[in-house]
mmCIF file of C-alpha atoms in Angstrom:
data_model
loop_
_atom_site.group_PDB
_atom_site.id
_atom_site.type_symbol
_atom_site.label_atom_id
_atom_site.label_comp_id
_atom_site.label_asym_id
_atom_site.label_seq_id
_atom_site.Cartn_x
_atom_site.Cartn_y
_atom_site.Cartn_z
ATOM 1 C CA GLU E 120 -38.623 21.098 2.395
ATOM 2 C CA PRO E 121 -37.286 17.951 2.232
ATOM 3 C CA ILE E 122 -37.819 17.212 -1.796
ATOM 4 C CA GLU E 123 -36.369 20.422 -2.734
ATOM 5 C CA PHE E 124 -33.294 20.010 -1.118
ATOM 6 C CA TYR E 125 -32.977 16.968 -2.119
ATOM 7 C CA ALA E 126 -33.675 18.019 -5.344
ATOM 8 C CA VAL E 127 -31.167 21.353 -5.587
ATOM 9 C CA LEU E 128 -28.319 18.404 -4.349
ATOM 10 C CA THR E 129 -28.660 15.731 -7.273
ATOM 11 C CA ARG E 130 -28.758 19.092 -9.314
ATOM 12 C CA ALA E 131 -25.899 20.354 -8.044
ATOM 13 C CA LYS E 132 -24.182 16.666 -7.789
ATOM 14 C CA ASP E 133 -24.985 16.051 -11.372
ATOM 15 C CA LEU E 134 -23.782 19.800 -12.904
ATOM 16 C CA ALA E 135 -20.840 18.989 -10.860
ATOM 17 C CA ALA E 136 -20.034 15.858 -11.948
ATOM 18 C CA GLU E 137 -20.744 17.516 -15.297
ATOM 19 C CA SER E 138 -18.380 19.914 -15.162
ATOM 20 C CA GLY E 139 -15.218 18.115 -13.317
ATOM 21 C CA ASP E 140 -15.431 19.740 -9.793
ATOM 22 C CA VAL E 141 -15.354 17.084 -7.711
ATOM 23 C CA ALA E 142 -15.231 19.098 -4.489
ATOM 24 C CA THR E 143 -19.236 20.183 -5.101
ATOM 25 C CA CYS E 144 -19.949 16.293 -6.390
ATOM 26 C CA VAL E 145 -18.581 14.746 -3.626
ATOM 27 C CA ASP E 146 -20.405 17.283 -1.044
ATOM 28 C CA ALA E 147 -23.911 16.308 -2.137
ATOM 29 C CA LEU E 148 -23.523 13.157 -2.112
ATOM 30 C CA LYS E 149 -21.734 13.325 1.861
ATOM 31 C CA LYS E 150 -24.943 15.291 2.484
ATOM 32 C CA MET E 151 -27.471 13.091 -0.239
ATOM 33 C CA LYS E 152 -26.223 10.536 2.304
ATOM 34 C CA GLN E 153 -26.158 12.536 5.952
ATOM 35 C CA HIS E 154 -29.625 14.206 5.115
ATOM 36 C CA PHE E 155 -31.653 11.244 3.605
ATOM 37 C CA GLU E 156 -29.683 7.836 3.647
ATOM 38 C CA LEU E 157 -28.443 7.792 -0.017
ATOM 39 C CA LYS E 158 -28.848 3.824 0.246
ATOM 40 C CA ASP E 159 -28.071 4.406 -3.746
ATOM 41 C CA ASN E 160 -24.226 2.259 -4.152
ATOM 42 C CA GLY E 161 -25.003 3.164 -8.253
ATOM 43 C CA VAL E 162 -25.731 7.131 -7.681
ATOM 44 C CA ARG E 163 -22.669 7.391 -6.209
ATOM 45 C CA MET E 164 -19.978 5.059 -8.107
ATOM 46 C CA LYS E 165 -22.795 6.672 -10.904
ATOM 47 C CA ALA E 166 -21.330 10.328 -10.215
ATOM 48 C CA LEU E 167 -17.788 9.766 -9.174
ATOM 49 C CA ASP E 168 -16.568 8.448 -12.367
ATOM 50 C CA THR E 169 -18.749 11.468 -13.834
ATOM 51 C CA THR E 170 -17.165 13.120 -12.670
ATOM 52 C CA ALA E 171 -13.478 11.335 -13.413
ATOM 53 C CA ARG E 172 -14.452 11.707 -17.150
ATOM 54 C CA ASN E 173 -14.323 15.350 -16.568
ATOM 55 C CA VAL E 174 -12.040 16.647 -14.079
ATOM 56 C CA GLY E 175 -8.731 16.792 -16.035
ATOM 57 C CA ASP E 176 -5.636 15.836 -14.150
ATOM 58 C CA ASP E 177 -5.390 18.786 -11.777
ATOM 59 C CA ARG E 178 -3.702 16.978 -8.827
ATOM 60 C CA GLY E 179 -5.494 19.292 -5.989
ATOM 61 C CA ALA E 180 -8.925 17.158 -7.472
ATOM 62 C CA LEU E 181 -7.900 13.855 -8.805
ATOM 63 C CA SER E 182 -6.499 13.081 -4.818
ATOM 64 C CA PRO E 183 -10.066 13.727 -2.796
ATOM 65 C CA LEU E 184 -11.852 12.074 -6.080
ATOM 66 C CA GLY E 185 -9.080 9.404 -4.993
ATOM 67 C CA ASP E 186 -10.419 8.950 -1.962
ATOM 68 C CA ALA E 187 -13.540 9.434 -2.444
ATOM 69 C CA ALA E 188 -13.518 6.414 -4.587
ATOM 70 C CA MET E 189 -11.944 4.205 -2.300
ATOM 71 C CA THR E 190 -14.521 5.358 0.423
ATOM 72 C CA LEU E 191 -17.199 3.973 -1.041
ATOM 73 C CA GLY E 192 -15.428 0.905 -2.145
ATOM 74 C CA ASN E 193 -14.052 0.024 1.162
ATOM 75 C CA GLU E 194 -17.988 0.238 2.328
ATOM 76 C CA THR E 195 -19.353 -1.331 -0.688
ATOM 77 C CA LEU E 196 -16.772 -4.779 0.622
ATOM 78 C CA GLU E 197 -18.095 -4.435 3.670
ATOM 79 C CA VAL E 198 -21.719 -5.479 2.275
ATOM 80 C CA ASP E 199 -20.492 -7.843 -0.025
ATOM 81 C CA ASP E 200 -20.961 -5.428 -3.639
ATOM 82 C CA PHE E 201 -18.491 -6.368 -4.803
ATOM 83 C CA GLN E 202 -19.440 -5.012 -8.723
ATOM 84 C CA THR E 203 -19.648 -1.299 -7.076
ATOM 85 C CA ALA E 204 -16.658 -1.763 -4.822
ATOM 86 C CA SER E 205 -14.365 -3.504 -8.050
ATOM 87 C CA ALA E 206 -15.799 0.203 -9.613
ATOM 88 C CA ALA E 207 -15.042 2.192 -6.927
ATOM 89 C CA PHE E 208 -10.966 1.104 -6.576
ATOM 90 C CA ARG E 209 -10.520 0.725 -10.448
ATOM 91 C CA LEU E 210 -11.625 3.768 -10.241
ATOM 92 C CA ALA E 211 -9.428 5.547 -6.874
ATOM 93 C CA ILE E 212 -6.634 3.521 -8.843
ATOM 94 C CA ALA E 213 -6.997 5.293 -11.554
ATOM 95 C CA ALA E 214 -7.228 8.814 -10.394
ATOM 96 C CA ALA E 215 -4.374 8.396 -8.186
ATOM 97 C CA ARG E 216 -2.327 6.703 -11.359
ATOM 98 C CA ARG E 217 -2.943 10.479 -13.651
ATOM 99 C CA ALA E 218 -1.632 11.955 -10.205
ATOM 100 C CA ASN E 219 1.455 9.399 -9.839
ATOM 101 C CA ASP E 220 1.374 8.995 -6.496
ATOM 102 C CA GLN E 221 2.912 5.411 -5.895
ATOM 103 C CA GLN E 222 1.822 5.436 -2.619
ATOM 104 C CA LYS E 223 -1.892 5.057 -2.986
ATOM 105 C CA VAL E 224 -1.485 2.864 -6.179
ATOM 106 C CA VAL E 225 0.500 -0.465 -3.371
ATOM 107 C CA ASP E 226 -2.729 0.741 -1.088
ATOM 108 C CA ILE E 227 -5.778 0.809 -3.520
ATOM 109 C CA ASN E 228 -3.436 -2.381 -4.995
ATOM 110 C CA GLU E 229 -4.139 -4.143 -1.720
ATOM 111 C CA ARG E 230 -7.768 -3.428 -0.999
ATOM 112 C CA ILE E 231 -8.568 -4.909 -4.834
ATOM 113 C CA ASP E 232 -6.590 -8.074 -3.586
ATOM 114 C CA ARG E 233 -8.512 -7.991 -0.416
ATOM 115 C CA LEU E 234 -11.306 -7.175 -2.496
ATOM 116 C CA GLU E 235 -10.819 -11.315 -3.885
ATOM 117 C CA ALA E 236 -10.344 -12.937 -1.546
ATOM 118 C CA VAL E 237 -13.329 -11.349 -0.371
ATOM 119 C CA LYS E 238 -15.356 -12.580 -3.468
ATOM 120 C CA LYS E 239 -13.861 -15.850 -3.133
ATOM 121 C CA ALA E 240 -14.563 -16.589 0.591
ATOM 122 C CA HIS E 241 -17.758 -15.830 -0.505
ATOM 123 C CA ARG E 242 -18.429 -17.743 -2.938
ATOM 124 C CA LYS E 243 -18.606 -19.998 -1.092
ATOM 125 C CA ILE E 244 -21.145 -19.056 1.394
ATOM 126 C CA VAL E 245 -23.507 -18.730 -0.708
ATOM 127 C CA ASP E 246 -25.422 -21.559 -1.065
ATOM 128 C CA SER E 247 -25.471 -22.914 3.219
ATOM 129 C CA ALA E 248 -27.119 -18.920 3.561
ATOM 130 C CA SER E 249 -29.734 -20.399 0.820
ATOM 131 C CA THR E 250 -30.037 -23.157 2.561
ATOM 132 C CA LEU E 251 -30.644 -20.921 6.677
ATOM 133 C CA LEU E 252 -33.818 -19.205 4.152
ATOM 134 C CA ARG E 253 -35.270 -22.754 5.085
ATOM 135 C CA ASP E 254 -33.159 -24.344 7.152
ATOM 136 C CA PRO E 255 -32.508 -21.067 10.128
ATOM 137 C CA ASN E 256 -31.083 -24.636 12.555
ATOM 138 C CA SER E 257 -28.808 -26.476 9.248
ATOM 139 C CA PRO E 258 -25.274 -27.153 11.750
ATOM 140 C CA ILE E 259 -23.077 -27.524 9.113
ATOM 141 C CA ALA E 260 -24.873 -24.485 7.136
ATOM 142 C CA ASN E 261 -24.124 -22.007 10.386
ATOM 143 C CA ALA E 262 -21.242 -23.782 11.097
ATOM 144 C CA ILE E 263 -19.708 -22.175 7.175
ATOM 145 C CA VAL E 264 -21.730 -18.971 7.509
ATOM 146 C CA GLY E 265 -20.934 -18.026 10.490
ATOM 147 C CA ARG E 266 -17.110 -18.255 9.878
ATOM 148 C CA TYR E 267 -17.470 -15.677 7.294
ATOM 149 C CA LEU E 268 -19.201 -13.534 8.774
ATOM 150 C CA CYS E 269 -16.822 -14.570 11.828
ATOM 151 C CA LEU E 270 -13.445 -14.800 10.418
ATOM 152 C CA VAL E 271 -13.831 -11.893 7.319
ATOM 153 C CA LYS E 272 -15.850 -9.648 7.324
ATOM 154 C CA ASN E 273 -15.281 -9.440 10.827
ATOM 155 C CA ASN E 274 -19.217 -9.364 12.190
ATOM 156 C CA TYR E 275 -18.928 -11.619 15.393
ATOM 157 C CA ALA E 276 -21.966 -9.459 16.441
ATOM 158 C CA ASN E 277 -24.165 -11.433 13.815
ATOM 159 C CA GLY E 278 -21.857 -14.366 13.336
ATOM 160 C CA ILE E 279 -21.400 -15.984 16.756
ATOM 161 C CA PRO E 280 -24.966 -17.348 16.739
ATOM 162 C CA HIS E 281 -24.610 -18.445 13.845
ATOM 163 C CA LEU E 282 -21.582 -20.206 15.426
ATOM 164 C CA LEU E 283 -23.406 -21.607 18.622
ATOM 165 C CA ARG E 284 -25.761 -22.760 15.226
ATOM 166 C CA GLY E 285 -22.699 -24.743 14.030
ATOM 167 C CA ASN E 286 -21.411 -28.535 13.736
ATOM 168 C CA ASP E 287 -18.126 -26.922 14.190
ATOM 169 C CA ALA E 288 -16.940 -27.700 17.546
ATOM 170 C CA ASN E 289 -13.869 -25.463 18.477
ATOM 171 C CA LEU E 290 -15.461 -22.095 16.739
ATOM 172 C CA ARG E 291 -18.698 -23.303 18.595
ATOM 173 C CA MET E 292 -16.515 -23.200 22.345
ATOM 174 C CA LEU E 293 -15.089 -19.434 21.416
ATOM 175 C CA ALA E 294 -18.375 -18.087 20.637
ATOM 176 C CA GLU E 295 -19.864 -19.019 23.506
ATOM 177 C CA ARG E 296 -16.754 -17.909 25.244
ATOM 178 C CA ASP E 297 -16.904 -14.561 23.076
ATOM 179 C CA GLN E 298 -20.563 -14.268 23.860
ATOM 180 C CA SER E 299 -19.955 -14.573 27.546
ATOM 181 C CA GLY E 300 -18.336 -11.351 27.437
ATOM 182 C CA PRO E 301 -15.158 -12.145 29.854
ATOM 183 C CA GLY E 302 -14.820 -9.165 32.626
ATOM 184 C CA GLU E 303 -11.720 -10.221 34.541
ATOM 185 C CA ALA E 304 -8.508 -9.830 32.691
ATOM 186 C CA SER E 305 -6.790 -13.484 32.703
ATOM 187 C CA GLU E 306 -10.248 -14.287 31.004
ATOM 188 C CA GLN E 307 -9.880 -11.141 28.681
ATOM 189 C CA LEU E 308 -6.341 -12.672 27.716
ATOM 190 C CA GLN E 309 -7.074 -16.847 27.507
ATOM 191 C CA LEU E 310 -9.266 -15.534 25.106
ATOM 192 C CA GLY E 311 -7.685 -13.578 23.122
ATOM 193 C CA ASP E 312 -4.233 -16.091 22.829
ATOM 194 C CA ALA E 313 -7.431 -18.873 21.756
ATOM 195 C CA TRP E 314 -8.803 -16.899 19.098
ATOM 196 C CA TRP E 315 -4.927 -16.040 18.005
ATOM 197 C CA GLU E 316 -4.143 -19.523 18.944
ATOM 198 C CA LEU E 317 -7.400 -20.998 15.628
ATOM 199 C CA GLY E 318 -5.635 -17.647 13.222
ATOM 200 C CA GLU E 319 -2.547 -19.877 13.515
ATOM 201 C CA SER E 320 -4.100 -22.906 12.670
ATOM 202 C CA VAL E 321 -6.087 -21.999 9.763
ATOM 203 C CA GLY E 322 -4.964 -22.074 6.512
ATOM 204 C CA ASN E 323 -5.607 -18.834 4.061
ATOM 205 C CA GLU E 324 -4.590 -15.380 4.978
ATOM 206 C CA LEU E 325 -8.404 -13.497 4.666
ATOM 207 C CA GLU E 326 -9.143 -16.075 8.045
ATOM 208 C CA LYS E 327 -5.901 -15.758 9.631
ATOM 209 C CA GLU E 328 -6.665 -11.511 9.654
ATOM 210 C CA GLY E 329 -10.188 -11.590 11.151
ATOM 211 C CA ALA E 330 -8.782 -13.907 13.866
ATOM 212 C CA ARG E 331 -6.398 -11.934 15.552
ATOM 213 C CA GLU E 332 -8.209 -8.945 15.224
ATOM 214 C CA ARG E 333 -10.868 -10.755 17.805
ATOM 215 C CA ALA E 334 -8.187 -11.884 19.625
ATOM 216 C CA ARG E 335 -7.040 -7.800 19.896
ATOM 217 C CA HIS E 336 -9.775 -7.175 20.761
ATOM 218 C CA TRP E 337 -9.311 -8.711 24.151
ATOM 219 C CA TYR E 338 -6.091 -7.841 24.434
ATOM 220 C CA GLN E 339 -6.867 -4.501 24.057
ATOM 221 C CA GLN E 340 -9.616 -5.277 27.133
ATOM 222 C CA ALA E 341 -7.094 -6.826 29.365
ATOM 223 C CA VAL E 342 -3.965 -5.132 29.136
ATOM 224 C CA SER E 343 -4.121 -2.211 31.403
ATOM 225 C CA LYS E 344 -4.821 -4.454 34.320
ATOM 226 C CA LEU E 345 -2.712 -7.249 33.512
ATOM 227 C CA PRO E 346 0.249 -7.919 36.077
ATOM 228 C CA ASP E 347 3.148 -7.398 34.890
ATOM 229 C CA GLY E 348 4.184 -11.842 34.163
ATOM 230 C CA LEU E 349 4.994 -13.355 30.392
ATOM 231 C CA GLY E 350 1.098 -12.711 29.939
ATOM 232 C CA LYS E 351 1.221 -9.082 29.705
ATOM 233 C CA VAL E 352 4.357 -9.011 27.571
ATOM 234 C CA ARG E 353 2.684 -11.396 24.871
ATOM 235 C CA ALA E 354 -0.819 -9.261 24.663
ATOM 236 C CA GLU E 355 1.054 -6.178 24.211
ATOM 237 C CA SER E 356 3.568 -8.257 21.921
ATOM 238 C CA ARG E 357 0.713 -8.248 19.502
ATOM 239 C CA LEU E 358 -0.999 -5.979 19.625
ATOM 240 C CA LYS E 359 2.126 -3.928 18.752
ATOM 241 C CA ASP E 360 3.192 -6.303 16.046
ATOM 242 C CA ASP E 361 -0.725 -5.828 14.772
ATOM 243 C CA ASP E 362 -0.737 -2.024 14.954
ATOM 244 C CA GLN E 363 2.816 -1.746 12.693
ATOM 245 C CA LYS E 364 1.214 -4.945 10.532
ATOM 246 C CA SER E 365 -1.329 -2.269 10.381
ATOM 247 C CA LYS E 366 0.434 0.746 9.307
ATOM 248 C CA LYS E 367 1.636 -1.436 6.424
ATOM 249 C CA GLU E 368 -0.950 -2.039 5.027
ATOM 250 C CA GLY E 369 -2.467 1.720 4.496
ATOM 251 C CA SER E 370 -5.800 1.213 5.261
ATOM 252 C CA ARG E 371 -7.582 -0.941 7.630
ATOM 253 C CA ARG E 372 -11.009 -3.179 7.947
ATOM 254 C CA ALA E 373 -13.705 -0.636 8.086
ATOM 255 C CA THR E 374 -15.340 -2.963 11.151
ATOM 256 C CA ALA E 375 -14.397 -2.375 14.107
ATOM 257 C CA ALA E 376 -14.981 -5.837 16.375
ATOM 258 C CA GLY E 377 -18.765 -6.688 16.893
ATOM 259 C CA ARG E 378 -19.997 -4.870 14.496
ATOM 260 C CA SER E 379 -22.875 -5.196 15.258
ATOM 261 C CA SER E 380 -24.516 -3.978 11.252
ATOM 262 C CA ALA E 381 -24.809 -7.711 9.170
ATOM 263 C CA PRO E 382 -23.475 -7.354 6.572
ATOM 264 C CA LYS E 383 -25.853 -9.421 3.109
ATOM 265 C CA ILE E 384 -25.333 -12.337 2.944
ATOM 266 C CA GLY E 385 -26.754 -13.931 -0.772
ATOM 267 C CA VAL E 386 -26.143 -14.186 -4.245
ATOM 268 C CA SER E 387 -24.037 -11.024 -5.305
ATOM 269 C CA ASN E 388 -23.049 -9.019 -8.249
ATOM 270 C CA ASP E 389 -19.296 -9.798 -8.968
#
């Protein structure tokens, strides 16, 4: 019975956390999420935090504990749950330090930097998100929220409709072209170039990264169909540079270009 199974998993999670049994705790949390769509990130965070207090200094256990915390941090960052993301990243970096894994410490610090940048960007759109609840057609609010969804959250499925209703003419034009879904390689290349050029013009690294990622999405569509020439060389070069940057960062975004699930827009705990 589902209720009994859930109770068993909850009991297993709690006992494992209290005894510092990382493998059992993480497995129980995965099954709770898989079978019951566990959406209470506080439950997951509390279980991992309790496990961390009881695990001791076993490096073999600290590594998967840190990985589980990192996963939770990435997932909650993507839905703007900054409070849980911050706690998860802190737990992950503490586990990495206890395990003397310096590369993981570097990787997690990069995610923490991204968290702080996204939090800063999110604060700027809270008022606009509230405006859209009252006036869904507000051009100014739509432009601000759409820009955040696309360039910061890489959520084009939900961001482009806002850009189309927004008052930023350049972004509205890009949104129109993107929404049309060009099928010809030459048009895909041109659209990729347009997003790349936008990235070159914005003032912060977070939005530059977001615009370049969308450019990369269109370059990937085009490159295998392009004839030899400067356009293909340019697309291949930018894809290569982006791949190298991604590997260096160590942790890619959790969302792919055009992700359809909408992040929560509103006042978040930070």
